[in-house]
Amino acid sequence: MRARDTASVVARYKTLPPAQRRSIARSASPELRAELVRAERQLAMDRSPGALAAVLTGGREMQAPHLDLIDQAFIDMAEGRCDRVMLTMPPRHGKSRRASRWAPLWYLRRNPGHRLMIASYSADLADDHGRWIRDAILTWGDDLGLQLKPGSQAANRFDIVGGEGGLLAAGLVGGLTGRGAHIAIVDDPVKDMADADSPTMRRRAWDWWTSVIQTRLEPTGAICLIQTRWHEDDLAGRILATERDAWRVIDLPAIADSPDDPLGRAPGEALWPERFDAAHHAKTRKRVGERVWGALYMQKPRPPEGGVWQREWIDNARINAVQFSGLDMARIIVAVDPAGGESTVGDETGIVGVARDFDRQLYVLADRSGSMGANDWGLTACRLALELKADAIVVEKNYGGDMAKQVVTQAWEQLRRDGVTKGLLMPMILEVTAKIGKRLRAAPVAQLLRAAARPPRRRVHRAGGPDGHLGRRHGQPRPHGRRRARPHRAGRPRPARHPPARLR
């Protein structure tokens, strides 16, 4: 058979369904069968990123159902059925290898004239992905039908022979401006927990997202965000809060926890049991703690049990109204942590009443936290100070500046005009500036609470029942023979470096 005829037969062969292809292959001559084997190899590589990986590695590349979902997402992006994909799943489950390496390689094979972008929190990580894809083209170029232009083969930027196609890799502060992309991949935009907890770093990532990467897409372009969750207001969290309906979200926790699991897993089933079974995850959970487990592994940055402390610790530290009625307090303060920053997930203003007795035991007396404006939180804090007869109101002023003290002063004045203060003087107002994140400030309190779960070491107590009710209002008559709280015995209050963390 002449070469032209063979090429025509092979081209026709590729358009046929599998059953017909098998029939033709069985009756083909040895020479034609060899060509058909090559055609089958090409068809397999075209099928999906995972199939391409299987062909080129001889079946050694890892495959799993959750990786099939990534494959399908890229197929749909390549064929124009989807333009926004978010992948959230635990570490070490192959998401970056499949979505930031094999998938771009597969896409360039199908669209050698298109351009891709890969961005990460650092240029080094983005370059690693670019280097892997470049080396794959150098290794398997003949199979892929791709060649690199001789003068453009850098790890962070290379071009494909025969057109305008190629790849550009950069960090979040790298040089993506002035470039365009048919597919943009944002892989690991958050470096670590410290960056996730930093409002400045979260704001920087969001500014980059809105002003840089979103403006680089071609008219028919698509974008894929690949992330392990770190914080409720990280890049994925803010996107979900503002434009959830525009995205295909593939959210895969390490352990299934919903009947709507994308893979149809029953609650309690591991995501990749062949590598990480439920027993392995149980050990990991114990080693990394609840906050890391809830965020990085379950993709829920605010796990139900609590990321810093556990409900059991608080419940075990409760004292009832009768026990509390026999105590004398040396200090009583109201602590206020106003909502602020760049979060879009509905931060609350924290307002708690706390106290210390003469034995240096600590007590959480009340929690009035909630979503409220400045006037409301000022009134709430002042009313709580009146209720508890607090000797000071401690206010964090990071997001309010000098306004924080003014809010409390104006609220007290309003209550005075309304006759609520009954002639009592306004407590001292102590302004503090937090220099570390809330979670880092909460950690020492969590340690005290955890110790409180063991009675011999208990130093922190939650007064009242789960609703915080003490059985009587502070300032009402005590049982016979008991003295009232004596905050004046504590001397001049010392400003705390950071306001007490909120306890629920």
Short mmCIF file of C-alpha atoms in Angstrom, two decimals, residues 12 27 62 64 72 93 111 128 132 142 206 217 223 232 242 250 257 315 353 356 435 441 488:
data_model
loop_
_atom_site.label_atom_id
_atom_site.label_comp_id
_atom_site.label_asym_id
_atom_site.label_seq_id
_atom_site.Cartn_x
_atom_site.Cartn_y
_atom_site.Cartn_z
CA ARG A 12 -10.27 7.43 8.43
CA SER A 27 -7.64 -7.99 9.25
CA MET A 62 -0.55 7.21 39.27
CA ALA A 64 -7.26 7.49 40.71
CA GLN A 72 -12.55 15.97 32.80
CA HIS A 93 -2.95 13.71 46.47
CA ASN A 111 -3.44 23.28 20.84
CA ASP A 128 9.42 23.99 38.67
CA TRP A 132 8.93 19.83 34.09
CA ASP A 142 8.34 13.13 18.73
CA TRP A 206 -6.70 39.31 45.95
CA LEU A 217 -7.17 35.81 29.60
CA ILE A 223 -8.71 29.73 34.43
CA GLU A 232 -11.78 31.07 55.41
CA THR A 242 -18.24 36.66 45.75
CA ILE A 250 -14.28 20.25 42.72
CA ASP A 257 -18.22 14.22 55.04
CA ASP A 315 -17.57 22.44 78.77
CA GLY A 353 -16.45 39.80 79.85
CA ARG A 356 -9.55 37.20 87.64
CA LYS A 435 0.94 42.95 66.42
CA ARG A 441 -3.02 35.36 70.21
CA HIS A 488 -10.44 48.20 93.53
#
